[in-house]
PDB file of C-alpha atoms in Angstrom:
ATOM      1  CA  ASP R 237      13.699 188.612 227.407  1.00 65.00           C
ATOM      2  CA  ALA R 238      17.239 188.772 225.977  1.00 82.00           C
ATOM      3  CA  GLY R 239      17.954 192.117 227.622  1.00 95.00           C
ATOM      4  CA  VAL R 240      19.488 195.081 225.947  1.00 97.00           C
ATOM      5  CA  ILE R 241      21.448 194.032 222.886  1.00 97.00           C
ATOM      6  CA  GLN R 242      24.400 195.971 221.560  1.00 98.00           C
ATOM      7  CA  SER R 243      26.546 195.435 218.493  1.00 97.00           C
ATOM      8  CA  PRO R 244      29.324 195.173 217.793  1.00 98.00           C
ATOM      9  CA  ARG R 245      30.878 194.133 221.079  1.00 97.00           C
ATOM     10  CA  HIS R 246      34.307 195.314 219.990  1.00 97.00           C
ATOM     11  CA  GLU R 247      35.308 197.754 217.335  1.00 97.00           C
ATOM     12  CA  VAL R 248      38.815 198.753 216.280  1.00 98.00           C
ATOM     13  CA  THR R 249      39.083 201.483 213.703  1.00 97.00           C
ATOM     14  CA  GLU R 250      41.465 204.125 212.438  1.00 97.00           C
ATOM     15  CA  MET R 251      41.289 207.801 213.133  1.00 97.00           C
ATOM     16  CA  GLY R 252      38.990 209.541 210.648  1.00 97.00           C
ATOM     17  CA  GLN R 253      36.767 206.572 210.001  1.00 97.00           C
ATOM     18  CA  GLU R 254      33.029 206.492 210.672  1.00 97.00           C
ATOM     19  CA  VAL R 255      31.841 204.268 213.549  1.00 98.00           C
ATOM     20  CA  THR R 256      28.248 203.153 214.042  1.00 98.00           C
ATOM     21  CA  LEU R 257      27.153 201.511 217.298  1.00 98.00           C
ATOM     22  CA  ARG R 258      23.815 199.756 217.497  1.00 98.00           C
ATOM     23  CA  CYS R 259      21.340 199.077 220.238  1.00 98.00           C
ATOM     24  CA  LYS R 260      18.151 197.101 220.661  1.00 98.00           C
ATOM     25  CA  PRO R 261      16.340 198.033 223.877  1.00 97.00           C
ATOM     26  CA  ILE R 262      14.178 195.758 226.006  1.00 96.00           C
ATOM     27  CA  SER R 263      10.701 195.462 224.485  1.00 95.00           C
ATOM     28  CA  GLY R 264       8.185 197.706 226.231  1.00 92.00           C
ATOM     29  CA  HIS R 265      10.784 200.146 227.549  1.00 94.00           C
ATOM     30  CA  ASP R 266      10.095 203.726 226.487  1.00 92.00           C
ATOM     31  CA  TYR R 267      13.417 205.350 227.501  1.00 92.00           C
ATOM     32  CA  LEU R 268      16.727 204.676 225.865  1.00 95.00           C
ATOM     33  CA  PHE R 269      20.095 206.014 227.044  1.00 95.00           C
ATOM     34  CA  TRP R 270      23.597 206.145 225.526  1.00 97.00           C
ATOM     35  CA  TYR R 271      26.539 206.297 227.915  1.00 96.00           C
ATOM     36  CA  ARG R 272      30.302 206.443 227.501  1.00 97.00           C
ATOM     37  CA  GLN R 273      32.597 204.992 230.183  1.00 96.00           C
ATOM     38  CA  THR R 274      36.296 205.748 230.575  1.00 93.00           C
ATOM     39  CA  MET R 275      38.698 205.293 233.494  1.00 88.00           C
ATOM     40  CA  MET R 276      39.219 209.047 233.641  1.00 87.00           C
ATOM     41  CA  ARG R 277      35.631 210.299 233.416  1.00 87.00           C
ATOM     42  CA  GLY R 278      33.582 207.323 234.611  1.00 89.00           C
ATOM     43  CA  LEU R 279      30.110 206.733 233.174  1.00 92.00           C
ATOM     44  CA  GLU R 280      28.804 209.789 231.264  1.00 91.00           C
ATOM     45  CA  LEU R 281      25.323 210.197 229.841  1.00 92.00           C
ATOM     46  CA  LEU R 282      25.565 211.237 226.198  1.00 95.00           C
ATOM     47  CA  ILE R 283      21.918 211.371 225.154  1.00 95.00           C
ATOM     48  CA  TYR R 284      18.573 209.883 225.996  1.00 93.00           C
ATOM     49  CA  PHE R 285      15.296 209.272 224.141  1.00 94.00           C
ATOM     50  CA  ASN R 286      11.709 208.979 225.297  1.00 92.00           C
ATOM     51  CA  ASN R 287       9.329 207.272 222.947  1.00 94.00           C
ATOM     52  CA  ASN R 288      11.968 207.572 220.203  1.00 95.00           C
ATOM     53  CA  VAL R 289      12.279 211.349 220.597  1.00 95.00           C
ATOM     54  CA  PRO R 290      15.663 212.760 221.753  1.00 95.00           C
ATOM     55  CA  ILE R 291      15.065 214.591 225.067  1.00 91.00           C
ATOM     56  CA  ASP R 292      18.485 215.621 226.229  1.00 90.00           C
ATOM     57  CA  ASP R 293      21.648 215.565 224.146  1.00 93.00           C
ATOM     58  CA  SER R 294      23.647 217.950 226.302  1.00 90.00           C
ATOM     59  CA  GLY R 295      26.184 215.181 227.006  1.00 91.00           C
ATOM     60  CA  MET R 296      27.085 214.647 223.408  1.00 94.00           C
ATOM     61  CA  PRO R 297      30.719 215.844 223.247  1.00 87.00           C
ATOM     62  CA  GLU R 298      30.603 217.528 219.859  1.00 85.00           C
ATOM     63  CA  ASP R 299      29.117 217.525 216.442  1.00 91.00           C
ATOM     64  CA  ARG R 300      31.044 214.480 215.418  1.00 96.00           C
ATOM     65  CA  PHE R 301      28.590 212.460 217.504  1.00 97.00           C
ATOM     66  CA  SER R 302      25.014 211.841 216.471  1.00 97.00           C
ATOM     67  CA  ALA R 303      22.292 209.442 217.642  1.00 98.00           C
ATOM     68  CA  LYS R 304      19.029 208.294 216.148  1.00 97.00           C
ATOM     69  CA  MET R 305      16.113 206.196 217.199  1.00 98.00           C
ATOM     70  CA  PRO R 306      14.031 205.482 214.164  1.00 97.00           C
ATOM     71  CA  ASN R 307      11.696 203.140 216.005  1.00 96.00           C
ATOM     72  CA  ALA R 308      11.067 201.699 219.480  1.00 95.00           C
ATOM     73  CA  SER R 309      13.345 198.722 218.903  1.00 96.00           C
ATOM     74  CA  PHE R 310      16.460 200.238 217.459  1.00 97.00           C
ATOM     75  CA  SER R 311      18.907 203.034 218.025  1.00 98.00           C
ATOM     76  CA  THR R 312      22.285 204.028 216.654  1.00 98.00           C
ATOM     77  CA  LEU R 313      25.171 206.173 217.877  1.00 98.00           C
ATOM     78  CA  LYS R 314      27.424 207.376 215.131  1.00 98.00           C
ATOM     79  CA  ILE R 315      30.875 208.997 215.353  1.00 97.00           C
ATOM     80  CA  GLN R 316      32.153 210.679 212.237  1.00 97.00           C
ATOM     81  CA  PRO R 317      35.065 211.235 211.995  1.00 96.00           C
ATOM     82  CA  SER R 318      36.403 209.203 214.896  1.00 97.00           C
ATOM     83  CA  GLU R 319      39.393 210.262 216.958  1.00 96.00           C
ATOM     84  CA  PRO R 320      41.642 208.395 219.354  1.00 97.00           C
ATOM     85  CA  ARG R 321      40.098 210.217 222.325  1.00 96.00           C
ATOM     86  CA  ASP R 322      36.791 208.606 221.472  1.00 97.00           C
ATOM     87  CA  SER R 323      38.202 205.301 222.671  1.00 97.00           C
ATOM     88  CA  ALA R 324      35.959 204.106 225.420  1.00 97.00           C
ATOM     89  CA  VAL R 325      33.209 201.607 226.296  1.00 98.00           C
ATOM     90  CA  TYR R 326      29.841 202.730 225.027  1.00 98.00           C
ATOM     91  CA  PHE R 327      26.749 201.444 226.852  1.00 98.00           C
ATOM     92  CA  CYS R 328      23.159 201.542 225.832  1.00 97.00           C
ATOM     93  CA  ALA R 329      20.531 201.235 228.516  1.00 96.00           C
ATOM     94  CA  SER R 330      16.702 201.173 228.465  1.00 95.00           C
ATOM     95  CA  SER R 331      14.053 201.690 231.106  1.00 92.00           C
ATOM     96  CA  TYR R 332      10.451 202.432 231.761  1.00 86.00           C
ATOM     97  CA  ARG R 333       9.088 204.685 234.487  1.00 79.00           C
ATOM     98  CA  THR R 334       6.620 203.439 236.991  1.00 71.00           C
ATOM     99  CA  GLY R 335       5.610 204.750 240.355  1.00 65.00           C
ATOM    100  CA  GLY R 336       7.754 207.806 239.829  1.00 67.00           C
ATOM    101  CA  THR R 337      10.928 205.794 239.569  1.00 76.00           C
ATOM    102  CA  GLU R 338      12.884 203.937 236.903  1.00 79.00           C
ATOM    103  CA  THR R 339      15.544 201.277 236.814  1.00 87.00           C
ATOM    104  CA  GLN R 340      17.971 201.275 233.946  1.00 91.00           C
ATOM    105  CA  TYR R 341      18.944 197.983 232.199  1.00 94.00           C
ATOM    106  CA  PHE R 342      22.305 198.150 230.561  1.00 96.00           C
ATOM    107  CA  GLY R 343      23.569 196.307 227.564  1.00 97.00           C
ATOM    108  CA  PRO R 344      26.985 194.587 227.550  1.00 96.00           C
ATOM    109  CA  GLY R 345      28.662 197.583 225.908  1.00 97.00           C
ATOM    110  CA  THR R 346      30.728 198.182 222.840  1.00 98.00           C
ATOM    111  CA  ARG R 347      34.445 198.546 223.432  1.00 98.00           C
ATOM    112  CA  LEU R 348      35.756 201.045 220.890  1.00 98.00           C
ATOM    113  CA  LEU R 349      39.429 201.581 220.109  1.00 98.00           C
ATOM    114  CA  VAL R 350      40.373 204.299 217.675  1.00 98.00           C
ATOM    115  CA  LEU R 351      43.924 204.105 216.479  1.00 97.00           C
TER     116      LEU R 351
ATOM    117  CA  SER A 269      28.332 222.858 240.426  1.00 65.00           C
ATOM    118  CA  GLN A 270      26.655 219.467 241.002  1.00 68.00           C
ATOM    119  CA  LYS A 271      28.958 216.715 242.174  1.00 80.00           C
ATOM    120  CA  ILE A 272      28.833 213.102 243.283  1.00 87.00           C
ATOM    121  CA  GLU A 273      31.686 211.521 245.096  1.00 89.00           C
ATOM    122  CA  GLN A 274      32.214 207.887 246.114  1.00 90.00           C
ATOM    123  CA  ASN A 275      34.518 207.522 249.083  1.00 76.00           C
ATOM    124  CA  SER A 276      37.403 205.741 247.468  1.00 73.00           C
ATOM    125  CA  GLU A 277      38.469 204.227 244.208  1.00 79.00           C
ATOM    126  CA  ALA A 278      39.167 200.881 245.825  1.00 89.00           C
ATOM    127  CA  LEU A 279      38.276 199.093 249.047  1.00 91.00           C
ATOM    128  CA  ASN A 280      39.821 195.799 250.228  1.00 94.00           C
ATOM    129  CA  ILE A 281      38.305 193.857 253.056  1.00 95.00           C
ATOM    130  CA  GLN A 282      38.421 190.402 254.571  1.00 96.00           C
ATOM    131  CA  GLU A 283      35.766 187.842 253.711  1.00 97.00           C
ATOM    132  CA  GLY A 284      33.007 187.766 256.325  1.00 97.00           C
ATOM    133  CA  LYS A 285      33.351 191.415 257.270  1.00 97.00           C
ATOM    134  CA  THR A 286      30.909 194.191 256.458  1.00 97.00           C
ATOM    135  CA  ALA A 287      31.850 196.381 253.473  1.00 96.00           C
ATOM    136  CA  THR A 288      30.646 199.978 253.685  1.00 96.00           C
ATOM    137  CA  LEU A 289      30.718 202.228 250.611  1.00 96.00           C
ATOM    138  CA  THR A 290      29.949 205.894 250.696  1.00 96.00           C
ATOM    139  CA  CYS A 291      28.287 208.222 248.206  1.00 95.00           C
ATOM    140  CA  ASN A 292      28.297 211.967 248.857  1.00 94.00           C
ATOM    141  CA  TYR A 293      26.668 214.573 246.742  1.00 91.00           C
ATOM    142  CA  THR A 294      26.493 218.338 246.578  1.00 87.00           C
ATOM    143  CA  ASN A 295      24.055 220.785 244.940  1.00 80.00           C
ATOM    144  CA  TYR A 296      21.468 218.118 244.272  1.00 78.00           C
ATOM    145  CA  SER A 297      18.009 217.428 245.641  1.00 80.00           C
ATOM    146  CA  PRO A 298      17.579 213.923 244.378  1.00 83.00           C
ATOM    147  CA  ALA A 299      14.159 212.352 244.308  1.00 81.00           C
ATOM    148  CA  TYR A 300      15.822 208.995 244.795  1.00 88.00           C
ATOM    149  CA  LEU A 301      19.141 207.203 244.711  1.00 91.00           C
ATOM    150  CA  GLN A 302      20.207 203.874 243.284  1.00 93.00           C
ATOM    151  CA  TRP A 303      23.152 201.536 243.610  1.00 96.00           C
ATOM    152  CA  TYR A 304      24.428 199.454 240.766  1.00 96.00           C
ATOM    153  CA  ARG A 305      27.002 196.672 240.554  1.00 97.00           C
ATOM    154  CA  GLN A 306      29.409 196.433 237.623  1.00 97.00           C
ATOM    155  CA  ASP A 307      31.599 193.446 236.849  1.00 97.00           C
ATOM    156  CA  PRO A 308      34.610 193.689 234.497  1.00 94.00           C
ATOM    157  CA  GLY A 309      33.559 193.751 230.849  1.00 92.00           C
ATOM    158  CA  ARG A 310      29.890 194.088 231.630  1.00 95.00           C
ATOM    159  CA  GLY A 311      27.281 196.779 232.033  1.00 96.00           C
ATOM    160  CA  PRO A 312      26.053 198.048 235.432  1.00 96.00           C
ATOM    161  CA  VAL A 313      23.314 196.001 237.094  1.00 96.00           C
ATOM    162  CA  PHE A 314      20.698 197.567 239.357  1.00 94.00           C
ATOM    163  CA  LEU A 315      20.778 196.524 242.995  1.00 95.00           C
ATOM    164  CA  LEU A 316      18.727 198.845 245.215  1.00 94.00           C
ATOM    165  CA  LEU A 317      16.702 202.023 245.090  1.00 92.00           C
ATOM    166  CA  ILE A 318      15.976 204.369 248.020  1.00 93.00           C
ATOM    167  CA  ARG A 319      13.667 207.352 247.895  1.00 89.00           C
ATOM    168  CA  GLU A 320      14.353 210.722 249.572  1.00 87.00           C
ATOM    169  CA  ASN A 321      11.724 210.034 252.259  1.00 89.00           C
ATOM    170  CA  GLU A 322      13.175 206.660 253.198  1.00 91.00           C
ATOM    171  CA  LYS A 323      16.006 206.246 255.662  1.00 90.00           C
ATOM    172  CA  GLU A 324      16.965 202.659 254.999  1.00 95.00           C
ATOM    173  CA  LYS A 325      16.346 199.804 252.522  1.00 95.00           C
ATOM    174  CA  ARG A 326      17.406 196.225 252.760  1.00 96.00           C
ATOM    175  CA  LYS A 327      17.702 193.338 250.352  1.00 94.00           C
ATOM    176  CA  GLU A 328      19.228 190.082 251.584  1.00 95.00           C
ATOM    177  CA  ARG A 329      22.806 190.968 252.660  1.00 97.00           C
ATOM    178  CA  LEU A 330      22.613 194.510 251.255  1.00 97.00           C
ATOM    179  CA  LYS A 331      21.544 197.606 253.117  1.00 97.00           C
ATOM    180  CA  VAL A 332      21.327 201.209 251.853  1.00 97.00           C
ATOM    181  CA  THR A 333      20.855 204.319 253.942  1.00 96.00           C
ATOM    182  CA  PHE A 334      19.987 207.780 252.690  1.00 94.00           C
ATOM    183  CA  ASP A 335      20.597 210.919 254.718  1.00 92.00           C
ATOM    184  CA  THR A 336      19.361 214.035 252.833  1.00 89.00           C
ATOM    185  CA  THR A 337      20.682 216.307 255.529  1.00 91.00           C
ATOM    186  CA  LEU A 338      24.215 214.981 255.271  1.00 92.00           C
ATOM    187  CA  LYS A 339      23.698 214.519 251.517  1.00 92.00           C
ATOM    188  CA  GLN A 340      25.064 211.018 251.809  1.00 94.00           C
ATOM    189  CA  SER A 341      24.204 207.414 251.055  1.00 95.00           C
ATOM    190  CA  LEU A 342      25.882 204.428 252.630  1.00 96.00           C
ATOM    191  CA  PHE A 343      25.854 200.995 250.977  1.00 97.00           C
ATOM    192  CA  HIS A 344      26.603 197.977 253.212  1.00 97.00           C
ATOM    193  CA  ILE A 345      27.261 194.394 252.304  1.00 97.00           C
ATOM    194  CA  THR A 346      27.203 192.131 255.381  1.00 97.00           C
ATOM    195  CA  ALA A 347      29.000 188.800 255.631  1.00 97.00           C
ATOM    196  CA  SER A 348      30.945 189.710 252.485  1.00 97.00           C
ATOM    197  CA  GLN A 349      32.088 187.040 250.063  1.00 97.00           C
ATOM    198  CA  PRO A 350      34.688 186.971 247.322  1.00 96.00           C
ATOM    199  CA  ALA A 351      31.786 186.855 244.789  1.00 97.00           C
ATOM    200  CA  ASP A 352      30.867 190.350 246.005  1.00 98.00           C
ATOM    201  CA  SER A 353      34.029 191.730 244.459  1.00 97.00           C
ATOM    202  CA  ALA A 354      33.013 194.198 241.782  1.00 97.00           C
ATOM    203  CA  THR A 355      32.708 197.967 241.188  1.00 96.00           C
ATOM    204  CA  TYR A 356      29.733 199.594 242.862  1.00 97.00           C
ATOM    205  CA  LEU A 357      28.203 202.770 241.429  1.00 96.00           C
ATOM    206  CA  CYS A 358      25.780 205.147 243.063  1.00 95.00           C
ATOM    207  CA  ALA A 359      23.349 207.094 240.895  1.00 93.00           C
ATOM    208  CA  LEU A 360      21.230 210.063 241.669  1.00 89.00           C
ATOM    209  CA  TYR A 361      17.993 211.129 240.006  1.00 82.00           C
ATOM    210  CA  SER A 362      17.812 214.860 239.869  1.00 71.00           C
ATOM    211  CA  SER A 363      14.673 216.939 239.483  1.00 63.00           C
ATOM    212  CA  ALA A 364      15.746 217.457 235.864  1.00 64.00           C
ATOM    213  CA  SER A 365      14.855 213.825 235.302  1.00 61.00           C
ATOM    214  CA  LYS A 366      18.441 212.935 234.652  1.00 72.00           C
ATOM    215  CA  ILE A 367      20.467 210.201 236.244  1.00 80.00           C
ATOM    216  CA  ILE A 368      23.992 211.047 237.266  1.00 86.00           C
ATOM    217  CA  PHE A 369      26.407 208.237 238.132  1.00 90.00           C
ATOM    218  CA  GLY A 370      29.297 208.362 240.617  1.00 91.00           C
ATOM    219  CA  SER A 371      32.718 207.217 239.534  1.00 91.00           C
ATOM    220  CA  GLY A 372      32.380 203.936 241.423  1.00 94.00           C
ATOM    221  CA  THR A 373      34.263 202.114 244.144  1.00 95.00           C
ATOM    222  CA  ARG A 374      36.140 198.934 243.300  1.00 95.00           C
ATOM    223  CA  LEU A 375      35.502 196.430 246.118  1.00 96.00           C
ATOM    224  CA  SER A 376      37.751 193.460 246.606  1.00 97.00           C
ATOM    225  CA  ILE A 377      36.917 190.740 249.116  1.00 97.00           C
ATOM    226  CA  ARG A 378      39.897 188.521 250.045  1.00 94.00           C
ATOM    227  CA  PRO A 379      39.340 185.010 251.279  1.00 91.00           C
TER     228      PRO A 379
END
């Protein structure tokens, strides 16, 4: 398996532009997570899906952020309009639960810089 | 409020020594706890999981302990090597089925 795939790996954009981050989870995993990582705040959970349905989006910072999972093999995180404070590394992770536990498998991340 | 703290931002030790990292939490009753490793420019990678009813788990040179009374987990790397240098994150699973990550400890092993 290729693991969790994220694109693009790097994104530089100007304030006010729309940014779309993409994720392909590991086949067979039924949970998908979006995280944001910064030096100041560490790794923060933004939203997670179970079987393509958003379960908890309480970590989404504001209405400028939205996430979708149209099918089991694809998810997007969109920021519109982007702001410099959105600069961070965004990770997608997927997992499946077995035996009451789960292990998350992370993608390589998208490094976003908003100028 | 719920809180996870990892003992220090950075830890530097001599090769061959045992590295010990600490994860403390408050206001949680985690079903289990995990430790992840993160290398620069990469996503976290799962290392070990320990359940609330387990005291200790081992995997090769790694050992994790879990004390629900002290609300603390210790992560040990014995016979440390420069290749063990990375950031290590603890993660708690709360009853709300959410995973919460600590801020991480950056471990450096000097030859």
